[in-house]
């Protein structure tokens, strides 16, 4: 069956496969991101790059969360959204300080604090999101974030 424009209609089975594939890709990206954060030095370039990656990764997780809504309450989803917004604001602050005065003593302390928050955020996402969703842990191509790929 097709819908307007001649596009094939997405069946429930195909949508389910697509959802599992998305969860697997997001979980693998999560593992790589956590590894990079663990090894990252607290310098502005790395913190800004990794922070941007965390925020973008959060957008992917947000899409995935839509399918998990029955398992997560609205307050938990709102809290994740707020944390991503705070991270974005802090990244903007770091970037503006680095551009205005790269030798400012605030740069080092902000980089260290922000890198720690990014690490904590990714670790919390692993505990809350990836352990919650069976589709992130099962199947031949699934990845559990705490394990190597």
XYZ file of N, CA and C in Angstrom:
447
model
N 0.849 -1.169 0.000
C 0.000 0.000 0.000
C 0.899 1.237 0.000
N 0.449 2.284 -0.691
C 1.219 3.525 -0.727
C 0.379 4.671 -0.206
N 1.078 5.742 0.167
C 0.396 6.948 0.609
C 0.638 8.029 -0.418
N 0.130 9.238 -0.214
C 0.272 10.336 -1.169
C 1.694 10.459 -1.675
N 1.838 10.741 -2.946
C 3.163 10.908 -3.518
C 3.810 9.600 -3.910
N 3.109 8.490 -3.746
C 3.646 7.216 -4.161
C 4.680 6.625 -3.210
N 4.864 7.218 -2.040
C 5.816 6.686 -1.067
C 5.229 5.427 -0.439
N 6.057 4.403 -0.206
C 5.544 3.212 0.460
C 5.131 3.537 1.895
N 4.052 2.945 2.322
C 3.579 3.151 3.690
C 4.477 2.370 4.632
N 4.805 2.956 5.750
C 5.648 2.319 6.737
C 4.794 1.378 7.569
N 5.072 0.094 7.487
C 4.313 -0.875 8.259
C 4.798 -0.858 9.701
N 4.011 -1.435 10.586
C 4.392 -1.503 11.997
C 5.691 -2.287 12.155
N 5.841 -3.366 11.389
C 7.057 -4.172 11.473
C 8.275 -3.382 11.001
N 8.132 -2.656 9.895
C 9.243 -1.846 9.379
C 9.572 -0.717 10.350
N 8.552 -0.113 10.945
C 8.788 0.956 11.918
C 9.519 0.409 13.135
N 9.155 -0.783 13.554
C 9.809 -1.401 14.701
C 11.279 -1.682 14.400
N 11.571 -2.189 13.197
C 12.962 -2.429 12.795
C 13.736 -1.119 12.749
N 13.098 -0.085 12.217
C 13.735 1.227 12.138
C 14.020 1.769 13.538
N 13.068 1.604 14.457
C 13.271 2.049 15.839
C 14.432 1.302 16.487
N 14.487 -0.019 16.302
C 15.590 -0.800 16.878
C 16.921 -0.376 16.287
N 16.941 -0.115 14.990
C 18.177 0.326 14.346
C 18.608 1.684 14.882
N 17.656 2.577 15.088
C 17.976 3.892 15.645
C 18.533 3.748 17.058
N 17.906 2.930 17.877
C 18.373 2.726 19.246
C 19.794 2.182 19.226
N 20.074 1.238 18.343
C 21.414 0.664 18.248
C 22.433 1.720 17.842
N 22.104 2.527 16.845
C 23.033 3.582 16.408
C 23.260 4.612 17.505
N 22.201 5.012 18.179
C 22.328 6.000 19.253
C 23.149 5.409 20.403
N 22.926 4.148 20.735
C 23.684 3.500 21.810
C 25.164 3.406 21.451
N 25.478 3.059 20.226
C 26.890 2.997 19.803
C 27.532 4.381 19.855
N 26.822 5.384 19.414
C 27.342 6.755 19.481
C 27.551 7.165 20.934
N 26.645 6.732 21.798
C 26.755 7.036 23.222
C 28.045 6.451 23.799
N 28.363 5.214 23.438
C 29.587 4.558 23.906
C 30.809 5.357 23.458
N 30.843 5.720 22.182
C 31.989 6.475 21.664
C 32.108 7.832 22.349
N 31.003 8.485 22.564
C 31.004 9.789 23.211
C 31.508 9.675 24.653
N 31.051 8.672 25.373
C 31.503 8.474 26.756
C 33.009 8.218 26.797
N 33.519 7.434 25.858
C 34.970 7.178 25.803
C 35.755 8.462 25.566
N 35.285 9.266 24.637
C 35.989 10.510 24.328
C 35.936 11.482 25.508
N 34.817 11.542 26.173
C 34.707 12.408 27.349
C 35.642 11.941 28.463
N 35.738 10.641 28.653
C 36.600 10.105 29.709
C 38.065 10.453 29.467
N 38.476 10.513 28.214
C 39.873 10.760 27.875
C 40.184 12.222 27.579
N 39.170 13.063 27.545
C 39.361 14.452 27.105
C 40.082 15.299 28.136
N 41.045 16.101 27.660
C 41.658 17.083 28.563
C 40.722 18.286 28.701
N 40.812 18.999 29.814
C 39.907 20.145 30.009
C 40.391 21.411 29.298
N 40.518 21.336 27.979
C 40.884 22.543 27.237
C 39.659 23.026 26.460
N 39.605 24.318 26.167
C 38.387 24.881 25.549
C 37.970 24.207 24.245
N 38.902 23.938 23.363
C 38.529 23.346 22.068
C 37.864 21.983 22.246
N 38.466 21.130 23.073
C 37.887 19.799 23.297
C 36.550 19.869 24.021
N 36.459 20.719 25.027
C 35.208 20.838 25.784
C 34.090 21.368 24.887
N 34.396 22.368 24.064
C 33.370 22.899 23.156
C 32.951 21.866 22.117
N 33.925 21.154 21.544
C 33.586 20.132 20.544
C 32.774 18.996 21.156
N 33.236 18.481 22.279
C 32.524 17.380 22.919
C 31.175 17.824 23.475
N 31.115 19.039 23.988
C 29.839 19.566 24.472
C 28.815 19.668 23.358
N 29.267 20.132 22.200
C 28.370 20.208 21.040
C 27.898 18.813 20.648
N 28.804 17.843 20.690
C 28.428 16.462 20.363
C 27.404 15.921 21.361
N 27.570 16.235 22.641
C 26.611 15.782 23.663
C 25.236 16.386 23.404
N 25.193 17.669 23.078
C 23.912 18.330 22.821
C 23.237 17.729 21.580
N 24.000 17.506 20.525
C 23.427 16.888 19.320
C 22.986 15.454 19.596
N 23.787 14.737 20.354
C 23.425 13.370 20.729
C 22.129 13.388 21.546
N 21.980 14.409 22.388
C 20.756 14.555 23.169
C 19.531 14.717 22.289
N 19.710 15.393 21.158
C 18.583 15.550 20.228
C 18.173 14.191 19.654
N 19.154 13.347 19.365
C 18.835 11.995 18.882
C 18.142 11.186 19.978
N 18.660 11.303 21.196
C 18.034 10.591 22.310
C 16.603 11.070 22.510
N 16.377 12.355 22.300
C 15.028 12.925 22.455
C 14.059 12.251 21.490
N 14.504 12.042 20.244
C 13.649 11.355 19.272
C 13.338 9.935 19.753
N 14.349 9.285 20.248
C 14.181 7.931 20.750
C 13.247 7.934 21.950
N 13.340 8.944 22.817
C 12.493 9.016 23.998
C 11.014 9.049 23.655
N 10.693 9.568 22.498
C 9.280 9.609 22.104
C 8.673 8.216 22.129
N 9.471 7.208 21.777
C 8.948 5.839 21.800
C 8.959 5.247 23.206
N 9.699 5.870 24.133
C 9.774 5.363 25.503
C 8.836 6.086 26.459
N 8.081 7.044 25.956
C 7.240 7.871 26.837
C 6.432 7.064 27.848
N 5.867 5.919 27.475
C 5.108 5.183 28.492
C 5.982 4.754 29.675
N 7.299 4.623 29.450
C 8.186 4.183 30.532
C 8.767 5.345 31.328
N 8.741 6.547 30.781
C 9.304 7.714 31.451
C 8.192 8.707 31.761
N 8.260 9.280 32.947
C 7.247 10.278 33.245
C 7.639 11.622 32.634
N 6.666 12.499 32.538
C 6.887 13.802 31.905
C 7.943 14.605 32.646
N 8.013 14.472 33.945
C 9.010 15.211 34.728
C 10.424 14.775 34.357
N 10.630 13.490 34.111
C 11.959 12.996 33.723
C 12.361 13.543 32.365
N 11.431 13.558 31.430
C 11.710 14.092 30.098
C 11.998 15.590 30.182
N 11.216 16.308 30.965
C 11.438 17.748 31.139
C 12.799 18.015 31.771
N 13.191 17.170 32.715
C 14.493 17.336 33.360
C 15.627 17.140 32.347
N 15.504 16.154 31.475
C 16.517 15.945 30.437
C 16.594 17.142 29.497
N 15.441 17.660 29.112
C 15.408 18.843 28.238
C 16.079 20.037 28.913
N 15.782 20.248 30.183
C 16.380 21.366 30.919
C 17.892 21.220 31.020
N 18.356 20.006 31.270
C 19.801 19.776 31.367
C 20.491 20.076 30.037
N 19.894 19.670 28.934
C 20.489 19.973 27.632
C 20.528 21.484 27.389
N 19.486 22.173 27.797
C 19.465 23.639 27.647
C 20.542 24.299 28.501
N 20.723 23.819 29.732
C 21.772 24.377 30.604
C 23.154 24.106 30.023
N 23.355 22.905 29.490
C 24.643 22.591 28.864
C 24.903 23.524 27.681
N 23.879 23.725 26.857
C 24.033 24.645 25.719
C 24.385 26.047 26.191
N 23.698 26.533 27.221
C 23.979 27.868 27.760
C 25.414 27.956 28.273
N 25.863 26.932 28.981
C 27.226 26.944 29.518
C 28.267 26.850 28.408
N 27.969 26.110 27.357
C 28.876 26.056 26.207
C 28.962 27.417 25.528
N 27.824 28.083 25.401
C 27.819 29.443 24.830
C 28.645 30.390 25.689
N 28.504 30.274 27.005
C 29.271 31.116 27.919
C 30.769 30.861 27.757
N 31.162 29.595 27.746
C 32.575 29.254 27.572
C 33.109 29.816 26.262
N 32.343 29.619 25.196
C 32.780 30.109 23.890
C 32.950 31.632 23.891
N 32.026 32.343 24.513
C 32.125 33.802 24.529
C 33.315 34.272 25.376
N 33.587 33.591 26.490
C 34.748 33.960 27.313
C 36.043 33.688 26.557
N 36.110 32.539 25.890
C 37.312 32.188 25.124
C 37.547 33.196 24.008
N 36.484 33.606 23.332
C 36.626 34.586 22.249
C 37.032 35.957 22.773
N 36.464 36.364 23.911
C 36.746 37.703 24.451
C 38.094 37.775 25.160
N 38.432 36.734 25.918
C 39.660 36.770 26.713
C 40.154 35.337 26.936
N 40.852 34.775 25.951
C 41.282 33.376 26.059
C 42.208 33.095 27.237
N 42.864 34.125 27.767
C 43.775 33.939 28.900
C 43.098 34.139 30.252
N 41.799 34.331 30.250
C 41.063 34.541 31.487
C 41.208 33.316 32.395
N 41.402 33.534 33.691
C 41.469 32.402 34.617
C 40.134 31.646 34.698
N 39.062 32.276 34.262
C 37.757 31.612 34.269
C 37.674 30.482 33.249
N 38.498 30.546 32.212
C 38.439 29.541 31.158
C 38.776 28.159 31.704
N 39.880 28.047 32.420
C 40.298 26.735 32.935
C 39.278 26.161 33.904
N 38.786 26.987 34.833
C 37.832 26.466 35.813
C 36.502 26.097 35.167
N 36.067 26.905 34.197
C 34.817 26.589 33.503
C 34.967 25.325 32.659
N 36.110 25.171 31.991
C 36.348 23.951 31.198
C 36.309 22.708 32.080
N 36.985 22.775 33.215
C 37.023 21.625 34.124
C 35.623 21.286 34.635
N 34.897 22.301 35.061
C 33.545 22.079 35.594
C 32.597 21.571 34.510
N 32.682 22.148 33.330
C 31.783 21.754 32.248
C 32.094 20.344 31.757
N 33.365 19.999 31.678
C 33.727 18.640 31.271
C 33.202 17.626 32.280
N 33.288 17.940 33.554
C 32.755 17.040 34.580
C 31.242 16.904 34.458
N 30.551 18.006 34.203
C 29.099 17.941 34.012
C 28.735 17.122 32.790
N 29.498 17.276 31.710
C 29.237 16.492 30.497
C 29.411 15.006 30.780
N 30.473 14.654 31.491
C 30.706 13.244 31.849
C 29.565 12.713 32.717
N 29.171 13.489 33.724
C 28.076 13.072 34.608
C 26.771 12.911 33.832
N 26.521 13.836 32.914
C 25.299 13.794 32.120
C 25.239 12.521 31.270
N 26.333 12.214 30.590
C 26.370 11.024 29.733
C 26.258 9.758 30.579
N 26.914 9.730 31.738
C 26.812 8.566 32.633
C 25.382 8.398 33.143
N 24.737 9.510 33.493
C 23.350 9.434 33.965
C 22.418 8.957 32.853
N 22.634 9.468 31.640
C 21.818 9.004 30.510
C 21.949 7.504 30.338
N 23.167 6.988 30.506
C 23.365 5.544 30.380
C 22.558 4.807 31.438
N 22.632 5.277 32.670
C 21.895 4.603 33.754
C 20.395 4.682 33.541
N 19.901 5.831 33.137
C 18.461 6.042 33.052
C 17.881 5.521 31.741
N 18.469 5.899 30.632
C 17.861 5.614 29.332
C 18.224 4.246 28.774
N 19.492 3.934 28.732
C 19.919 2.726 28.041
C 19.637 1.469 28.823
N 19.622 1.545 30.117
C 19.265 0.381 30.928
C 17.752 0.180 30.930
N 17.014 1.255 30.659
C 15.552 1.209 30.668
C 14.991 0.514 29.434
N 15.610 0.754 28.291
C 15.038 0.277 27.035
C 15.578 -1.100 26.675
N 14.722 -2.113 26.678
C 15.172 -3.448 26.302
C 15.766 -3.474 24.902
N 15.271 -2.632 24.008
C 15.777 -2.642 22.634
C 17.205 -2.142 22.554
N 17.708 -1.504 23.593
C 19.106 -1.071 23.601
C 20.006 -2.193 24.092
N 19.416 -3.283 24.616
C 20.215 -4.343 25.209
C 20.042 -5.688 24.518
N 19.085 -5.815 23.629
C 18.811 -7.129 23.068
C 19.018 -7.127 21.569
N 19.096 -8.291 21.019
C 19.262 -8.428 19.579
C 20.720 -8.594 19.214
N 20.959 -9.127 18.042
C 22.323 -9.430 17.629
C 23.153 -8.192 17.362
N 22.525 -7.062 17.011
C 23.290 -5.860 16.706
C 23.198 -4.803 17.793
N 22.662 -5.167 18.951
C 22.487 -4.185 20.012
C 23.791 -3.953 20.755
N 23.857 -2.819 21.406
C 25.044 -2.441 22.166
C 24.598 -1.952 23.512
N 25.234 -2.449 24.535
C 24.992 -1.919 25.863
C 26.062 -0.872 26.118
N 25.688 0.386 26.404
C 26.654 1.467 26.476
C 27.849 1.217 27.373
N 27.729 0.483 28.428
C 28.860 0.244 29.293
C 29.862 -0.755 28.760
N 29.612 -1.292 27.581
C 30.475 -2.332 27.029
C 31.118 -1.866 25.726
N 32.271 -2.416 25.468
C 33.001 -2.048 24.246
C 32.284 -2.566 23.015
N 32.489 -1.852 21.927
C 31.910 -2.313 20.655
C 33.017 -2.739 19.729
